[in-house]
PDB file of C-alpha atoms in Angstrom:
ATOM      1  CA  UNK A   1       0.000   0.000   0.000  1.00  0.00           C
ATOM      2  CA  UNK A   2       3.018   2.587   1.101  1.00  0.00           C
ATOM      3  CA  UNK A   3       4.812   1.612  -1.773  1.00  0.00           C
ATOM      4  CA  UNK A   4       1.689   1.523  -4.365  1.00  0.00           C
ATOM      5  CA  UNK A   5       0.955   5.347  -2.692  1.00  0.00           C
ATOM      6  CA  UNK A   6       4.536   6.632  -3.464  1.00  0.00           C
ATOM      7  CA  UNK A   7       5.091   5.724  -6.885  1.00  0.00           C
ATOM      8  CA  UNK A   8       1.348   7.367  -7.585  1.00  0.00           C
ATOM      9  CA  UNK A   9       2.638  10.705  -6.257  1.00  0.00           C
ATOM     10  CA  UNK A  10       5.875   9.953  -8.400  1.00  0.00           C
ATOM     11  CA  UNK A  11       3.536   9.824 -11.594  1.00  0.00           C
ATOM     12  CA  UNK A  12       1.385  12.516 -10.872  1.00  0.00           C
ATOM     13  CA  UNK A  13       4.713  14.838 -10.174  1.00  0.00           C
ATOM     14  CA  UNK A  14       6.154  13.686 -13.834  1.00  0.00           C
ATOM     15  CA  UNK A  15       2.615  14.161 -15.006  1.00  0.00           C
ATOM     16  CA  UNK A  16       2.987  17.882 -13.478  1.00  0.00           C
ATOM     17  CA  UNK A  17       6.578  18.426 -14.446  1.00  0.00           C
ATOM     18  CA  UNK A  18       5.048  17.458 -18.353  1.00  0.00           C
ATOM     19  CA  UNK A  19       2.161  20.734 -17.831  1.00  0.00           C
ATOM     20  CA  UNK A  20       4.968  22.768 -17.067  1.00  0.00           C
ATOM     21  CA  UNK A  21       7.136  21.969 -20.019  1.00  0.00           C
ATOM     22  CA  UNK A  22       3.995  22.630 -22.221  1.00  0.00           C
ATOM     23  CA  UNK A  23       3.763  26.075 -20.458  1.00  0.00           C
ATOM     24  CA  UNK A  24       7.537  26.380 -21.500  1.00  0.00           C
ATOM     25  CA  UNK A  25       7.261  25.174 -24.553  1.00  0.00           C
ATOM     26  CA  UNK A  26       4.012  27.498 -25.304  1.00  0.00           C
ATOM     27  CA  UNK A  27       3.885  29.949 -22.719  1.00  0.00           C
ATOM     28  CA  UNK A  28       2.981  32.939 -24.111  1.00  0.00           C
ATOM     29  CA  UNK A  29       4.862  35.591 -22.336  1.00  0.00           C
ATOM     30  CA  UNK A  30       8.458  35.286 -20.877  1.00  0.00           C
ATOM     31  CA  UNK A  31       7.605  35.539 -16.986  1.00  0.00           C
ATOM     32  CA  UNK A  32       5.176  32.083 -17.559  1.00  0.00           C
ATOM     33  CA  UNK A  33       8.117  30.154 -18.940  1.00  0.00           C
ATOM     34  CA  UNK A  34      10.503  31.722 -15.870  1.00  0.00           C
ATOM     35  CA  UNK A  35       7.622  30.262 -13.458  1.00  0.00           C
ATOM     36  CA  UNK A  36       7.102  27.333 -15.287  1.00  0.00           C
ATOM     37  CA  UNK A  37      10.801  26.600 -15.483  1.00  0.00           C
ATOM     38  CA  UNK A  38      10.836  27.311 -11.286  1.00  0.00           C
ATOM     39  CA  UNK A  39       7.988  25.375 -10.613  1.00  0.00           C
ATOM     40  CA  UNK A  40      10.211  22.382 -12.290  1.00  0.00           C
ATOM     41  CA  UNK A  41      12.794  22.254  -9.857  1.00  0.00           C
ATOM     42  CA  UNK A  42      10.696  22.700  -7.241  1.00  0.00           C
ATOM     43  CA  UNK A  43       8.854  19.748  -8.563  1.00  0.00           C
ATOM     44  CA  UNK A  44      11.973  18.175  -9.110  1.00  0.00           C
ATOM     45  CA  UNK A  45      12.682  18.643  -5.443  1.00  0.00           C
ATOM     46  CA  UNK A  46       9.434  16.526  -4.094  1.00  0.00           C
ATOM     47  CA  UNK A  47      10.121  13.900  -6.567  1.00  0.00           C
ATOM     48  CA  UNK A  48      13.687  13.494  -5.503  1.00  0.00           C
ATOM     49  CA  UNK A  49      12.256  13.356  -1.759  1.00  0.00           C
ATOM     50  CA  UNK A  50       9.868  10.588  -2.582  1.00  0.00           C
ATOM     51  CA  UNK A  51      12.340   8.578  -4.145  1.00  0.00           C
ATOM     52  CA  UNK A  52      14.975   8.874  -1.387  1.00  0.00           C
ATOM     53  CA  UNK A  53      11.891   7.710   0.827  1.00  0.00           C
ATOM     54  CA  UNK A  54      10.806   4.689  -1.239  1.00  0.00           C
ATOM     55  CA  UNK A  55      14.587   3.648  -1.079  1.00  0.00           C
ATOM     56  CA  UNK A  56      14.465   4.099   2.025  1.00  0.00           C
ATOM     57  CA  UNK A  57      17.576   5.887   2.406  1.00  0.00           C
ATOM     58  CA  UNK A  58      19.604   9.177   3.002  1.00  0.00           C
ATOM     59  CA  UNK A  59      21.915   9.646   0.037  1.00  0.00           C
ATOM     60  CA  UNK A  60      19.728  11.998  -1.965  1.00  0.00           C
ATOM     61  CA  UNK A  61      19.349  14.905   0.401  1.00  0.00           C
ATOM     62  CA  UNK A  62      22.176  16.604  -0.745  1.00  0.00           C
ATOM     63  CA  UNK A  63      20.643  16.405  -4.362  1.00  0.00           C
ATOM     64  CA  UNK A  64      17.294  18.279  -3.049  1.00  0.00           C
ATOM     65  CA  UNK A  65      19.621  21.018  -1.691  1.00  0.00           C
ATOM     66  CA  UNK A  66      21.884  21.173  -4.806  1.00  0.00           C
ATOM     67  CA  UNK A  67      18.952  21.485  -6.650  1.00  0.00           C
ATOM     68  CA  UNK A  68      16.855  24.179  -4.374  1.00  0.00           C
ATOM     69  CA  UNK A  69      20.259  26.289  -4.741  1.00  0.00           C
ATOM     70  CA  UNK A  70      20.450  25.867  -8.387  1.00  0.00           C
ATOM     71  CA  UNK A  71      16.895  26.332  -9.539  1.00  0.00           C
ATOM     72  CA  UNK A  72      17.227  29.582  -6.914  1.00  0.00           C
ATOM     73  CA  UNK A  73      20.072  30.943  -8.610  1.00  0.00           C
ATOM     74  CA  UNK A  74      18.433  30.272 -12.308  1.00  0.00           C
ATOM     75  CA  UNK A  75      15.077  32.054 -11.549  1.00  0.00           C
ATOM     76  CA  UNK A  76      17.119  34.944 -10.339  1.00  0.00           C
ATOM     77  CA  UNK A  77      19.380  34.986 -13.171  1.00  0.00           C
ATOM     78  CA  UNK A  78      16.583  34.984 -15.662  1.00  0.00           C
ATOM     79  CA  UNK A  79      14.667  37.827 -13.848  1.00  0.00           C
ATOM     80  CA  UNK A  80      17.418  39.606 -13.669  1.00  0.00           C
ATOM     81  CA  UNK A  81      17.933  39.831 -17.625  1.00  0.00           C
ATOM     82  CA  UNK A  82      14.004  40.101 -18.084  1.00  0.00           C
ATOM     83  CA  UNK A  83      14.102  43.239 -15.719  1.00  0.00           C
ATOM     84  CA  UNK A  84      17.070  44.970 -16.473  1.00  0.00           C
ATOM     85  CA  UNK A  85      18.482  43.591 -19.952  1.00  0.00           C
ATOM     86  CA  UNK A  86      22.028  42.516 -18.612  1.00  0.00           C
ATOM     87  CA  UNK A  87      22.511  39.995 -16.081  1.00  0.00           C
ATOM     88  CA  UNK A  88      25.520  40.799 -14.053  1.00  0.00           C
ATOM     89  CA  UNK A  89      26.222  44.324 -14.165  1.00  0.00           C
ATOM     90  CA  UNK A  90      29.920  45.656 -13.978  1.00  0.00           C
ATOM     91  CA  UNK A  91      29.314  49.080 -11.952  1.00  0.00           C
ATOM     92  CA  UNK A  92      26.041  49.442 -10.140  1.00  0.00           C
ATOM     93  CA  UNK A  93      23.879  52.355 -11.463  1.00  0.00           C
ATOM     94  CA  UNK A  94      22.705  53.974  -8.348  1.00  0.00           C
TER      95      UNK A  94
ATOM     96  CA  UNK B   1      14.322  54.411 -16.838  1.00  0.00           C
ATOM     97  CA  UNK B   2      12.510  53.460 -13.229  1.00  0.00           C
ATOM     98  CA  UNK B   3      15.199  52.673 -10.814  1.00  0.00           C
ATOM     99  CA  UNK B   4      14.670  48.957  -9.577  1.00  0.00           C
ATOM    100  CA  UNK B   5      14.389  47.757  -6.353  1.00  0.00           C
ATOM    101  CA  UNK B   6      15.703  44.914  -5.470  1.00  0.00           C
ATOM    102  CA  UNK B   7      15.196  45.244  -1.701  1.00  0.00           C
ATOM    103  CA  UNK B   8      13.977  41.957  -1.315  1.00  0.00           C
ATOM    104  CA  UNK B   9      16.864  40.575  -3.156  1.00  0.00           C
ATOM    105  CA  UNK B  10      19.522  41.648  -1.097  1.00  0.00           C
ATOM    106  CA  UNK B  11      18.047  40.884   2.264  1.00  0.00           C
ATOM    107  CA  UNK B  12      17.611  37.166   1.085  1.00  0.00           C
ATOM    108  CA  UNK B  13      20.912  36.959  -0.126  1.00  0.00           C
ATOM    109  CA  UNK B  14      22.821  37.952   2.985  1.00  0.00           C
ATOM    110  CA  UNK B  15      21.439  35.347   4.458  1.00  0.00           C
ATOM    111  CA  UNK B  16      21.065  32.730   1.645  1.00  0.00           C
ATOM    112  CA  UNK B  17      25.216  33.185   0.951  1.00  0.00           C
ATOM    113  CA  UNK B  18      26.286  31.820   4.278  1.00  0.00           C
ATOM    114  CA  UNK B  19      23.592  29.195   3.918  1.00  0.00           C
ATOM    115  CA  UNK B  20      24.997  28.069   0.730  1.00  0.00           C
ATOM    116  CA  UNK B  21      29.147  28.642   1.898  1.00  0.00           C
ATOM    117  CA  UNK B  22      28.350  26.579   4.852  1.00  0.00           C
ATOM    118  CA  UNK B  23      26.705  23.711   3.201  1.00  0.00           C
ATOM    119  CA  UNK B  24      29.641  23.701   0.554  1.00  0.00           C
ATOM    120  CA  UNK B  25      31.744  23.341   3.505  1.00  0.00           C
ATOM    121  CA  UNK B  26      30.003  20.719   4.521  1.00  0.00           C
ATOM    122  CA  UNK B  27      29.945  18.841   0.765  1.00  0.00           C
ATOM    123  CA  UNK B  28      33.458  19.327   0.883  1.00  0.00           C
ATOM    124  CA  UNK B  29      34.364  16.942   4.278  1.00  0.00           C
ATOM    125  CA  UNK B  30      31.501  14.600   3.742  1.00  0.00           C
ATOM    126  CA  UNK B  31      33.407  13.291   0.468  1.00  0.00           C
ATOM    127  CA  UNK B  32      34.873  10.488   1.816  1.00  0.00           C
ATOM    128  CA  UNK B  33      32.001   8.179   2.346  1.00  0.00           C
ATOM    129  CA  UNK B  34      29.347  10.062   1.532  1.00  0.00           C
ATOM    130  CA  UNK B  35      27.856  12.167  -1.972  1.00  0.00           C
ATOM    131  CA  UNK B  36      30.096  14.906  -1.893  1.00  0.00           C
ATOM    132  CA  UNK B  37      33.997  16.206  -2.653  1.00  0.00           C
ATOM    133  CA  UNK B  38      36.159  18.720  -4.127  1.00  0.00           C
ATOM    134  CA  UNK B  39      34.249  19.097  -7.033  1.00  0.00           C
ATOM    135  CA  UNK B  40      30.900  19.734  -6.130  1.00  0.00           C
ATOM    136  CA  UNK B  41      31.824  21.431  -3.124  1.00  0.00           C
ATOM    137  CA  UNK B  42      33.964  24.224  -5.518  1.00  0.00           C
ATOM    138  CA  UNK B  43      30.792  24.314  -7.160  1.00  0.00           C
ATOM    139  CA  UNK B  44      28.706  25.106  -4.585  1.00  0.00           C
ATOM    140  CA  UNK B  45      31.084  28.112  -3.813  1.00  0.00           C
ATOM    141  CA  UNK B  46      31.064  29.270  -6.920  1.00  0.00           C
ATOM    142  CA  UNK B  47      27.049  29.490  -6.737  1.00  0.00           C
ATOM    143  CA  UNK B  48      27.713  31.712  -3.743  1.00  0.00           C
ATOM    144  CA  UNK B  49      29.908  33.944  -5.591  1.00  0.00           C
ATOM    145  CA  UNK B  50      27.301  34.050  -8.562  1.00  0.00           C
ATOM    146  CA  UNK B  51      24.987  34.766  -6.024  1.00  0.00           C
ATOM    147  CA  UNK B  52      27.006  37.777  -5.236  1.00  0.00           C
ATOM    148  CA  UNK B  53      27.725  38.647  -8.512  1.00  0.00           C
ATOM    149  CA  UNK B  54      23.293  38.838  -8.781  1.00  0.00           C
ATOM    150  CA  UNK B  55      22.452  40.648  -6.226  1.00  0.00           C
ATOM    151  CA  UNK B  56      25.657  43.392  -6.354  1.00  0.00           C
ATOM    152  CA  UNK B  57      27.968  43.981  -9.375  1.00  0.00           C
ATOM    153  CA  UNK B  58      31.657  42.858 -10.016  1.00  0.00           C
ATOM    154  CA  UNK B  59      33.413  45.730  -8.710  1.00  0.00           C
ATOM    155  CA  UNK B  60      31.399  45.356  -5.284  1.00  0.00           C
ATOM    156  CA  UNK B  61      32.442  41.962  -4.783  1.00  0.00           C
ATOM    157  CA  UNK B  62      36.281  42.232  -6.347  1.00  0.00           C
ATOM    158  CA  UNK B  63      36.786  45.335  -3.936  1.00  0.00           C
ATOM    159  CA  UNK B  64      35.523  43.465  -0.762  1.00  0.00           C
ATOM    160  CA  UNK B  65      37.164  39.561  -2.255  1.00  0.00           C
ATOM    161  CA  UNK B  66      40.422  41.031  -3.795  1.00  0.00           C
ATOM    162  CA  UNK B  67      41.218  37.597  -5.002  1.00  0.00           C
ATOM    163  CA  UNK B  68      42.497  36.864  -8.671  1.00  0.00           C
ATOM    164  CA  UNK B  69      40.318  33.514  -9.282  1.00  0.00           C
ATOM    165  CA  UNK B  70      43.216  32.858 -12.180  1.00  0.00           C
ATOM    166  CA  UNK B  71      46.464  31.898  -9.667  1.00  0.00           C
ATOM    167  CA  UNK B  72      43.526  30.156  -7.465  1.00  0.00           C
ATOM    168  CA  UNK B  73      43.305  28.163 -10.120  1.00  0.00           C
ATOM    169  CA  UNK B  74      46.644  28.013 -11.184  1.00  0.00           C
ATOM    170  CA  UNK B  75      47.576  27.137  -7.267  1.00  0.00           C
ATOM    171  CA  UNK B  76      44.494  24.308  -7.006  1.00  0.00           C
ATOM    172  CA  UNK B  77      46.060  22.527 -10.031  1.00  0.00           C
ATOM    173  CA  UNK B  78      49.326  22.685  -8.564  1.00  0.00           C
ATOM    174  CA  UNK B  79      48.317  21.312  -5.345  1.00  0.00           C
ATOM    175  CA  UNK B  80      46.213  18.459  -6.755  1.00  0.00           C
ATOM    176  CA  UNK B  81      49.062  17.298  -8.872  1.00  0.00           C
ATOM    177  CA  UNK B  82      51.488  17.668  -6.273  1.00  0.00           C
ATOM    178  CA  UNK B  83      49.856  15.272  -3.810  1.00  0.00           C
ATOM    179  CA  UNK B  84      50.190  13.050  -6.535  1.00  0.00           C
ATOM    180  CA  UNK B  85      53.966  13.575  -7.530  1.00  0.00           C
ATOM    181  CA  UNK B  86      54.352  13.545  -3.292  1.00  0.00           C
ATOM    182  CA  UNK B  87      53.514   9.857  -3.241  1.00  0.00           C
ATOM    183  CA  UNK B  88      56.770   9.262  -5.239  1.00  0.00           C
ATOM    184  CA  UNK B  89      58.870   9.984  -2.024  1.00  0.00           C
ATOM    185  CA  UNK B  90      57.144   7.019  -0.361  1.00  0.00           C
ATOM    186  CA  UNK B  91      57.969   4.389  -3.068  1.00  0.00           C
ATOM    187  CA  UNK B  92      54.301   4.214  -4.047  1.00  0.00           C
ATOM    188  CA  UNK B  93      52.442   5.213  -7.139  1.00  0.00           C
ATOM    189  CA  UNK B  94      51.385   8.370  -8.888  1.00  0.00           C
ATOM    190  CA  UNK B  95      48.325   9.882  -7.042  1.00  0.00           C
ATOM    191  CA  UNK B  96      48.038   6.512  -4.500  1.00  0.00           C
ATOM    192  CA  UNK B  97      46.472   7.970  -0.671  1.00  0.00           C
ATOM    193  CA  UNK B  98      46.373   6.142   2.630  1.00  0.00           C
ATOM    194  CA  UNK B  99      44.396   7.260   5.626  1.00  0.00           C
ATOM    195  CA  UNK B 100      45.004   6.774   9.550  1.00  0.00           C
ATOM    196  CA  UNK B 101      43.152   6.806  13.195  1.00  0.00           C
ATOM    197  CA  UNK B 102      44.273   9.603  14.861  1.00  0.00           C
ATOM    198  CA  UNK B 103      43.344  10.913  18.669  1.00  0.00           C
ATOM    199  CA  UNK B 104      42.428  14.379  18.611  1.00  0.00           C
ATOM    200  CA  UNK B 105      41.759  16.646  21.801  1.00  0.00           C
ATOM    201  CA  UNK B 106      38.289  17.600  20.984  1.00  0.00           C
ATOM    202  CA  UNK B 107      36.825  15.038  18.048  1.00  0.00           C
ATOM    203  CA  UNK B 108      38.267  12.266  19.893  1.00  0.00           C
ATOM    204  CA  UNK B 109      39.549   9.666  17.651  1.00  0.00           C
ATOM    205  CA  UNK B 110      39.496  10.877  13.920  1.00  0.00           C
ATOM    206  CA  UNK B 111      40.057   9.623  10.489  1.00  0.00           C
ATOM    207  CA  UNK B 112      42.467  11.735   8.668  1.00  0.00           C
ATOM    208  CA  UNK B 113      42.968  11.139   4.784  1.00  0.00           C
ATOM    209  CA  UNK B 114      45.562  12.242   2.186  1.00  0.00           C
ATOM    210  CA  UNK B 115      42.840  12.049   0.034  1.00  0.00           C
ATOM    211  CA  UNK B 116      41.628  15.662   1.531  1.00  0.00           C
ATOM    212  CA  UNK B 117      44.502  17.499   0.065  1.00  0.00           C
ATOM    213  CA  UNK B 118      44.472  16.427  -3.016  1.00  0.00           C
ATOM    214  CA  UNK B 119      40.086  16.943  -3.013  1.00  0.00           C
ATOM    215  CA  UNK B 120      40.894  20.511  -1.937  1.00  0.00           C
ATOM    216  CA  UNK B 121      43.358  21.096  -4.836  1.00  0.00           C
ATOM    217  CA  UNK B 122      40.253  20.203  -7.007  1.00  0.00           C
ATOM    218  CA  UNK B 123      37.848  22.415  -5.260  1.00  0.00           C
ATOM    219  CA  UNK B 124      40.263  25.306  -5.489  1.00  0.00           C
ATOM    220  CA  UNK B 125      40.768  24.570  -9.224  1.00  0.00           C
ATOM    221  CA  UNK B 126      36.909  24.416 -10.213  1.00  0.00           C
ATOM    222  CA  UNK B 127      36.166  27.941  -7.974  1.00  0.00           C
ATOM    223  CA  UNK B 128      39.041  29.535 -10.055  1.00  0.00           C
ATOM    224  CA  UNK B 129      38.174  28.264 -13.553  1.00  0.00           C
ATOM    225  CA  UNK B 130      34.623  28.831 -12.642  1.00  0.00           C
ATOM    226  CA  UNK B 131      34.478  32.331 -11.415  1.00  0.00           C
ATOM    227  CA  UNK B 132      37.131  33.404 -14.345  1.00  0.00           C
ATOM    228  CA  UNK B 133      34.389  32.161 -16.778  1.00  0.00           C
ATOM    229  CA  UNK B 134      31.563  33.727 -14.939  1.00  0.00           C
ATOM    230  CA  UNK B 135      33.753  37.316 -14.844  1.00  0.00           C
ATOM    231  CA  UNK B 136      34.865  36.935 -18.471  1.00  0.00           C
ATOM    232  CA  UNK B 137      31.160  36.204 -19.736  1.00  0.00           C
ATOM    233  CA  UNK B 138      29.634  38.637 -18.393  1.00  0.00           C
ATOM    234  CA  UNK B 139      31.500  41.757 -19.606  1.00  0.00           C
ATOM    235  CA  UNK B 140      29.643  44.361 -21.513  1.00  0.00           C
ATOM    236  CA  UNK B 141      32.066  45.628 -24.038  1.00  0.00           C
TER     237      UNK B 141
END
């Protein structure tokens, strides 16, 4: 039963990580495919915490970590060019 | 042009930095048995720094870190390969480690590893190359 209610959540988080890359792949303004591409790795996160939990074992926290950081960084970095045009400025403006 | 605010931003970052230096840190020492080591650990400082980079500019970050991340390179490469030229003065092979018990006053008995020196050659290796792509990138001109 434990094991038949994990692997259901693990299909219907690939079935949500598949919406999002349709709202990628069609989304029709920029700040939908940032969000889309955020809500992935945050997806990514829960399905990497299921899976360390149906194995039953430790090893993978560092990945949901890695991955938090990462997919942090990324949504930054793109909001940063959508805002300003340029992404890491040399000499701040103000 | 509106001035942007990025209030928000920086108040997340000072604290998300150390969060992200410290658990780096931590990558770094749990590479001997567990996920982890010089490599990934280098790369989780160099997320840090990018993180930096974000939320201030270059000359912010290169006036408070005067560090040229070219010789930290240079000097991680040089350290990696000279743990492995140093096992040549022990009659053993290129780049072979060993590892001992060791009682120290506060961890109480402790593994030590060669292996560690020449991980942290790596990590210094992948921060430098790293950053110097990340600074070269991102010029304007």
């Amino acid at each position: 039963m434990f094991e038949f209610l994990m692997s259901g959540s693990l299909i219907l988080l690939v079935l949500s990580i598949f919406a999002c890359l349709y709202r990628v792949w069609k989304g029709p303004s920029m700040p939908d495919r940032i969000q889309a591409l955020d809500t992935i790795g945050i997806t990514l996160v829960g399905g990497v915490a299921i899976f360390s939990v149906l194995l039953g074992t430790h090893a993978f926290l560092e990945v949901i970590l890695i991955v938090g950081i990462l997919s942090f960084i990324g949504t930054i970095a793109f909001a940063r060019s959508l805002e300003r045009g340029v992404v890491i400025e040399r000499k701040r403006v103000d | 042009m509106k001035r942007p605010n990025d209030l928000l931003l920086r108040a997340v970052s000072k604290v998300a930095v150390l969060i992200i230096l410290t658990f780096s840190i931590n990558l770094f020492y749990s590479g001997h048995h567990n996920p982890g080591g010089g490599f990934i650990g280098g790369l989780g400082v160099t997320a840090a720094l990018i993180l930096l980079f974000l939320t201030y500019d270059i000359e912010t970050v290169t006036d408070n870190l005067p560090v040229d991340f070219k010789k930290v390179a240079a000097i991680g490469v040089l350290i990696a390969v000279g743990t492995g030229a140093g096992s040549f003065f022990f009659d053993a092979a290129f780049l072979s480690q060993t590892f001992g018990y060791f009682d120290i006053p506060v961890f109480g008995k402790t593994e030590l590893a060669t292996a560690v020196l020449f991980d942290l050659g790596v990590a210094l290796a992948v921060i430098g190359s790293a950053v110097t792509i990340i600074q070269t990138i991102s010029e304007d001109e």
